[in-house]
Short mmCIF file of C-alpha atoms and ligand atoms in Angstrom, two decimals:
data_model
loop_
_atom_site.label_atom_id
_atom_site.label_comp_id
_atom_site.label_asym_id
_atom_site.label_seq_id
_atom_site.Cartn_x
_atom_site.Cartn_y
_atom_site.Cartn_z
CA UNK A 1 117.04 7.49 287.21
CA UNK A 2 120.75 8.94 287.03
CA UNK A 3 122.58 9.32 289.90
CA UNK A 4 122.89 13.25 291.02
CA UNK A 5 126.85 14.01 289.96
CA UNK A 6 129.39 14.33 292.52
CA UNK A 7 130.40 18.04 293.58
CA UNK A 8 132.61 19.91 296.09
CA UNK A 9 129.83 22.60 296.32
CA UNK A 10 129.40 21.76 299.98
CA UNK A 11 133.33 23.41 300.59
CA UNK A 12 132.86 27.14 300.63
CA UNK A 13 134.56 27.48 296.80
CA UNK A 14 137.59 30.06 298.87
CA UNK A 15 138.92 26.54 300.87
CA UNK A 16 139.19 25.09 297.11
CA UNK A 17 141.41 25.07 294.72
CA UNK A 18 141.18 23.18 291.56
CA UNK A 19 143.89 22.42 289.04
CA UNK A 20 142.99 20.34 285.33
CA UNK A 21 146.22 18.77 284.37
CA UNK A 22 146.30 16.80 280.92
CA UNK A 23 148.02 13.89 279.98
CA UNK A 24 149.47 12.89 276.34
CA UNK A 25 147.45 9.02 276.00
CA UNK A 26 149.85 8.67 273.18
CA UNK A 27 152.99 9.20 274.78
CA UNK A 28 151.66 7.22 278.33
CA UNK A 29 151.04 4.30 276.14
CA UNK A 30 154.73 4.73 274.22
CA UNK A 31 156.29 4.50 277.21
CA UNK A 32 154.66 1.01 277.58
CA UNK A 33 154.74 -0.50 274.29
CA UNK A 34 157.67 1.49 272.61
CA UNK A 35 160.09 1.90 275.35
CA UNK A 36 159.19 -1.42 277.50
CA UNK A 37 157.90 -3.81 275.33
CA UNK A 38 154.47 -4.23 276.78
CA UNK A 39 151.74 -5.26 274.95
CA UNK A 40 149.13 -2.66 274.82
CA UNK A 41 146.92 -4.93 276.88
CA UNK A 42 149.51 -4.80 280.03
CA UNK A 43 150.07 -1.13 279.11
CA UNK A 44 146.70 -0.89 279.83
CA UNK A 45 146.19 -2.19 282.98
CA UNK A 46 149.29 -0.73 284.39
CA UNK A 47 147.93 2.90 283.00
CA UNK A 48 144.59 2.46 284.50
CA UNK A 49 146.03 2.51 288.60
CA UNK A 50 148.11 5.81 287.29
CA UNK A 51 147.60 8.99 289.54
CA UNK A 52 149.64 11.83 288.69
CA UNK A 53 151.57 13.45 292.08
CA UNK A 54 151.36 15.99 293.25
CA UNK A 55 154.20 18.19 292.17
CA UNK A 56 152.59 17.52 288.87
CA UNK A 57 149.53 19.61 289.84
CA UNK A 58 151.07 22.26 291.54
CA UNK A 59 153.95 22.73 288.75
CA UNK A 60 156.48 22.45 290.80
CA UNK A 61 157.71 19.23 288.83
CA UNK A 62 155.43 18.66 286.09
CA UNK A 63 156.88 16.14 283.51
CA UNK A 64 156.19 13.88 280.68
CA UNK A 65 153.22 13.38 280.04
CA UNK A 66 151.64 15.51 281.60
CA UNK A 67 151.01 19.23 280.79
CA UNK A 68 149.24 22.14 281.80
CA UNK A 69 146.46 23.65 278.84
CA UNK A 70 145.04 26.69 277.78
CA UNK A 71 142.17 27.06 274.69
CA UNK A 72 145.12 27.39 271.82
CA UNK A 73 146.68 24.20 273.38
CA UNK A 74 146.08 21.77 270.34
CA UNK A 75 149.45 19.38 270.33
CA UNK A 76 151.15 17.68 272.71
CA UNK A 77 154.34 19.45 273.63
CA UNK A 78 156.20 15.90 274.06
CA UNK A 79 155.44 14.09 271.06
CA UNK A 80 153.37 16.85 269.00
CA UNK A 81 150.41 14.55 269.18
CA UNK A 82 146.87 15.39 268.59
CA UNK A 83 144.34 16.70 270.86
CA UNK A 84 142.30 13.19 270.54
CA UNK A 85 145.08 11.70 272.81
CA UNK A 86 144.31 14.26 275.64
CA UNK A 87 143.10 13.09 278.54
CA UNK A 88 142.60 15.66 281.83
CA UNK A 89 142.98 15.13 285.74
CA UNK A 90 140.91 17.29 287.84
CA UNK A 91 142.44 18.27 291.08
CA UNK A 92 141.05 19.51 294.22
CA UNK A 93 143.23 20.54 297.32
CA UNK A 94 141.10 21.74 300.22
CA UNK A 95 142.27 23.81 302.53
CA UNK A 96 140.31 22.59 305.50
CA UNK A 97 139.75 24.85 308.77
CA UNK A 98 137.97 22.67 311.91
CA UNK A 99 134.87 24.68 311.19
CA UNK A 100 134.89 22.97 307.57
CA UNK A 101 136.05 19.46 308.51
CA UNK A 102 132.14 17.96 308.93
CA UNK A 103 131.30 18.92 305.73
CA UNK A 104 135.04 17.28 304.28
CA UNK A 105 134.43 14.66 305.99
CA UNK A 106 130.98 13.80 304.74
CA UNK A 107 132.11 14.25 300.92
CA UNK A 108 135.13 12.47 301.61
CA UNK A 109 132.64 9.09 302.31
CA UNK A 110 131.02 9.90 298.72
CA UNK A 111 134.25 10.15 297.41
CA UNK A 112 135.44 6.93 299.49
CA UNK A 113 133.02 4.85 297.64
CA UNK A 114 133.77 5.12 293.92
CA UNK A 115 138.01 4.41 294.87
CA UNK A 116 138.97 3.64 291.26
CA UNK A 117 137.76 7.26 290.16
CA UNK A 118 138.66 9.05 293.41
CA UNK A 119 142.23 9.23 294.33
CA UNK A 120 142.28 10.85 298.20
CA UNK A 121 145.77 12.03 299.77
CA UNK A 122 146.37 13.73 302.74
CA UNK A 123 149.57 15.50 302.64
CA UNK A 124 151.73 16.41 305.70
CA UNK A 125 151.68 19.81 306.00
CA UNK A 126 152.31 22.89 308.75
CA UNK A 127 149.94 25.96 309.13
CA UNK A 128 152.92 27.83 307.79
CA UNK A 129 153.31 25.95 304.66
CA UNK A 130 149.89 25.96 304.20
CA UNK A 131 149.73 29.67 304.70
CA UNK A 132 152.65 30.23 302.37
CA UNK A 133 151.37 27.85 299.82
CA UNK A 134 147.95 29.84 299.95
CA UNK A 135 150.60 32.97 299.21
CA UNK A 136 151.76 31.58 296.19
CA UNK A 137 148.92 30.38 294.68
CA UNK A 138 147.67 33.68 294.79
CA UNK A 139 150.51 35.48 293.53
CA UNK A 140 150.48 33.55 290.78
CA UNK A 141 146.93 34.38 290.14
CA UNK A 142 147.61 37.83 290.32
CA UNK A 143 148.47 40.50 287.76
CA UNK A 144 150.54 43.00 289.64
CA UNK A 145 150.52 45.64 286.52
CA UNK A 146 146.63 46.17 287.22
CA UNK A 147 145.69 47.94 290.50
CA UNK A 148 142.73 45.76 290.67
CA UNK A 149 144.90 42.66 292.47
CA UNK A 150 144.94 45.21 295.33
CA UNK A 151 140.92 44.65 295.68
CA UNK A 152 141.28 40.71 294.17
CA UNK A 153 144.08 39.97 296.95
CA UNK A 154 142.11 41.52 299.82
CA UNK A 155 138.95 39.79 299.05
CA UNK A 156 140.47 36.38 298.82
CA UNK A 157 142.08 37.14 302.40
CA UNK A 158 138.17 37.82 303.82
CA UNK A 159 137.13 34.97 302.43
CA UNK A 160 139.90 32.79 303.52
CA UNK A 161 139.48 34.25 307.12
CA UNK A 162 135.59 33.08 307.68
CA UNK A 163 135.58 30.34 304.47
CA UNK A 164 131.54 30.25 303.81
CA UNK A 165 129.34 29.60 300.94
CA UNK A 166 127.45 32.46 301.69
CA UNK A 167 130.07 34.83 300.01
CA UNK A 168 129.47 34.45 297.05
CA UNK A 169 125.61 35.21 297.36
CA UNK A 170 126.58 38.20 299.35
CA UNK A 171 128.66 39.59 297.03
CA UNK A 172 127.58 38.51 293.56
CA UNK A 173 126.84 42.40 292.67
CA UNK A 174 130.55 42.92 293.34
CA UNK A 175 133.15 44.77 295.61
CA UNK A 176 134.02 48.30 294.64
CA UNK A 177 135.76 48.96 297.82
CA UNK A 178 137.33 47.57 301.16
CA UNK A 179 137.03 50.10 303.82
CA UNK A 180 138.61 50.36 307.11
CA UNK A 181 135.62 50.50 309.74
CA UNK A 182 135.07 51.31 313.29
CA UNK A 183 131.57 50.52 313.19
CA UNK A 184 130.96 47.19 312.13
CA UNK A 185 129.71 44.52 314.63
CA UNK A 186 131.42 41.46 314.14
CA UNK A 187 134.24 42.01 311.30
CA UNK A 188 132.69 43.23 308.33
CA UNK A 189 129.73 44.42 306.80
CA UNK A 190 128.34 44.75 302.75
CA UNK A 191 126.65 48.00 301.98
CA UNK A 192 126.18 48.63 297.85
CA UNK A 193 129.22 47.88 296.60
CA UNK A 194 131.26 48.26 299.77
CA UNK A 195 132.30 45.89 302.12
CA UNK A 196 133.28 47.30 305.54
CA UNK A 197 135.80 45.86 307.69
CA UNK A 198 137.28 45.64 311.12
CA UNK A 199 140.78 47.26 311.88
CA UNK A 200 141.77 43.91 312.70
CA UNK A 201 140.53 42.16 309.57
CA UNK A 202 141.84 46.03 307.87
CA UNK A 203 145.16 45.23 309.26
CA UNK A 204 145.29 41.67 307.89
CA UNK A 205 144.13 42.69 304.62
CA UNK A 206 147.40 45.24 304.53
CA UNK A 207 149.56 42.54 305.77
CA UNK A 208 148.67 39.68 302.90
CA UNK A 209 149.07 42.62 300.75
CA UNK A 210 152.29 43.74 301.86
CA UNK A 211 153.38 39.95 301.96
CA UNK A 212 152.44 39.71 298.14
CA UNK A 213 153.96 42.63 296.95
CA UNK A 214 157.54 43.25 299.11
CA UNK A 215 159.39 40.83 296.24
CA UNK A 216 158.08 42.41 293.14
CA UNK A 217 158.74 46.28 294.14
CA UNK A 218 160.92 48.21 296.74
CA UNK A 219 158.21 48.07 299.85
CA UNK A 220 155.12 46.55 299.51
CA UNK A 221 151.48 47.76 297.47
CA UNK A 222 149.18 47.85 299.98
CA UNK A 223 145.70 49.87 299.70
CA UNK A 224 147.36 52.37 301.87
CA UNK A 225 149.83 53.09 298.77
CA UNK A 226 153.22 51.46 298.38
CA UNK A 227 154.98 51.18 302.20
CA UNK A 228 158.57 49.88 303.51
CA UNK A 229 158.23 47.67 306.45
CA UNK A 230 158.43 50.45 308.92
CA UNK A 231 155.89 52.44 307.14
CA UNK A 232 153.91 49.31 307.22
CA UNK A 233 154.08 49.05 310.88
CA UNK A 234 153.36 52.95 312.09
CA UNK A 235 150.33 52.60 309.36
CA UNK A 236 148.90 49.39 311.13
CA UNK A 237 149.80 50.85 315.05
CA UNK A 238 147.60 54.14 313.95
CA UNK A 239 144.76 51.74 312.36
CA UNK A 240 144.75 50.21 316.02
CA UNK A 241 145.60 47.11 314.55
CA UNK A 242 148.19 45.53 316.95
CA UNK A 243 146.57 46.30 319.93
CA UNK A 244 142.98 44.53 318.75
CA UNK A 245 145.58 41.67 317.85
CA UNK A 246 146.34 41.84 321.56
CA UNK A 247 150.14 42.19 320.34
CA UNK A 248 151.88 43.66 322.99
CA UNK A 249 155.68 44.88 322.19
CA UNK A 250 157.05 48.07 320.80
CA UNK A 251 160.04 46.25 318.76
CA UNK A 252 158.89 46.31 314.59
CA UNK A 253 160.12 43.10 313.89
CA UNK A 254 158.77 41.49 316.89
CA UNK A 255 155.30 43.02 316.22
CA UNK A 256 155.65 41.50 312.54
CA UNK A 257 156.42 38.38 313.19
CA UNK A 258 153.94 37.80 315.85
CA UNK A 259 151.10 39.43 313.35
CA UNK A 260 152.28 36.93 310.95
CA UNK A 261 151.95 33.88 313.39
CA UNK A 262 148.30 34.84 313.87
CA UNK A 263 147.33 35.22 310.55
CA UNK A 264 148.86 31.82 310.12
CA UNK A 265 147.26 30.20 313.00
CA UNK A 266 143.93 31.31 312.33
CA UNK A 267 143.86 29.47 309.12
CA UNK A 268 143.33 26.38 307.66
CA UNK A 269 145.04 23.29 309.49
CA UNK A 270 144.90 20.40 307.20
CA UNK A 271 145.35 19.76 303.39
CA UNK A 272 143.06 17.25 301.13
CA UNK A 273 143.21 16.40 297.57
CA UNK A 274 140.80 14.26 295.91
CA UNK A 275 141.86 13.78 292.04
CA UNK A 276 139.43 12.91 289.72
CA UNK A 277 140.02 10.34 286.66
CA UNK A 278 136.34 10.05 285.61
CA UNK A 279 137.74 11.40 281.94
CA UNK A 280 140.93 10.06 282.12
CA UNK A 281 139.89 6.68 282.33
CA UNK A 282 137.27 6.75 279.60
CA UNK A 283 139.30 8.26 277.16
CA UNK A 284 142.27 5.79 278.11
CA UNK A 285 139.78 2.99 277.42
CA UNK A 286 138.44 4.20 274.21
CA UNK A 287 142.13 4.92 273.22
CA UNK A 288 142.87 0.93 274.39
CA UNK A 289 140.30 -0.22 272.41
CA UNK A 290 141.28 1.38 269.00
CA UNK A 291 144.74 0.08 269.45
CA UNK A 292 143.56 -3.49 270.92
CA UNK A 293 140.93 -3.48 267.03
CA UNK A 294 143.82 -2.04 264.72
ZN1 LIG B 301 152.41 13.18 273.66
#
């Protein structure tokens, strides 16, 4: 019987990101035999405990050889190389709340056991970077010429706030509309098409927005149309925002920051990454073994 495949579909899929990042087999194994000397045998065995880092996945420093892909992507930008020497990496970085650590925690032990396929980090990391990091992943998924990143941006917040599989199910005919809502019980509530939602949860949603936006235009786009920071702040004081934040001061800046501190500290506490070389290390062996019969 074959083994059921691994998956992170126990992790609500908004505490997940996932990054593929290729490598060039061609110019890994130059670097070996070409540059060093090696035979391909040692080059072998040295490329088979390689893990890229992780300023590779997240761009930040991505270098030789490893690259980032889209459909067209057919050479290697290093060496020009064909596409039979790609190999990919499959990232995931969870973004783990307490309320999400039993089910980690349990994969994690799956993971544990296959240790040459799995590579498992635990970076040090601070709510705020976390939050900030969660900022620019998303504003580098967004396309700020289309209105619809308003709607994209707000739903990733609500998910982010109460991270559950259920989502998905709950919304899979879509979101037309985020409405501010007196009436809802708990934070929010999904009515065809429209998803209701708390002042507080309102307010937050206005916030990431704001957060998003303030570098790309004078103000920030928010759903409540483009606002400067003071406009920002009357809008979310008239929502009754602040005060179900139990934020109690009447100085803007103060009232800012300490929104911002609870938007941060009601979010994910921890950082994961599990990388994945099932592919890379069959198509590094399958490349080894042409070179080892030429
Ligand atoms: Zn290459």
């Amino acid at each position: 019987m074959k083994k059921p495949e691994i998956t992170f579909d126990s992790i609500p899929s908004s505490a997940v990101s996932r990054t593929t990042l290729k490598i060039c087999l061609k110019c890994a194994f130059d670097v070996f035999t070409k540059q060093l000397k090696l035979t391909p045998r040692t080059a072998y065995s040295e490329l088979k405990k390689h893990v890229p880092e992780e300023v590779d996945f997240t761009g930040a420093a991505t270098s030789r050889p490893h690259f980032f892909a889209n459909a067209k992507t057919d050479h290697c930008p290093y060496c020009n190389g064909a596409k039979r020497w790609f190999a990919d990496f499959h990232a995931f970085r969870i973004d783990a709340t307490p309320s999400l650590e039993k089910d980690r925690k349990k994969l994690w032990t799956v993971l544990r056991k296959k240790p040459e396929r799995f590579s498992l980090w635990t970076p040090e990391r601070t709510q705020m970077q976390i939050f900030s990091e969660w900022l620019e992943r998303l504003n580098r998924g967004l396309n700020f010429d289309d209105d619809r990143w308003l709607l994209e941006a707000a739903l990733s917040h609500i998910k982010r706030s109460a991270p559950s599989n259920d989502w998905d199910e709950i919304l899979s005919s879509g979101v037309r509309r985020v409405q501010l809502s007196r009436q809802v019980d708990d934070s929010w509530r999904y009515e065809d098409g429209w998803l209701y939602v708390s002042p507080s949860l309102y307010g937050d949603v206005l916030m990431v927005q704001h957060l998003l936006s303030r570098s790309h235009q004078h103000g920030g786009r928010t759903f409540e149309g483009r606002l400067t920071f003071q406009e920002l702040i009357r809008r979310l004081r008239r929502i009754g925002y602040f005060e179900a934040k139990k934020i109690d001061s009447d100085d803007p800046y103060e009232m800012f920051e300490q929104a911002v501190a609870r938007l941060v500290d009601s979010g994910p506490s921890a950082v994961y990454y599990a990388v994945d070389r099932k592919d890379y290390l069959a198509k590094l062996k399958s490349v080894y073994e042409k070179k080892r019969d030429q």
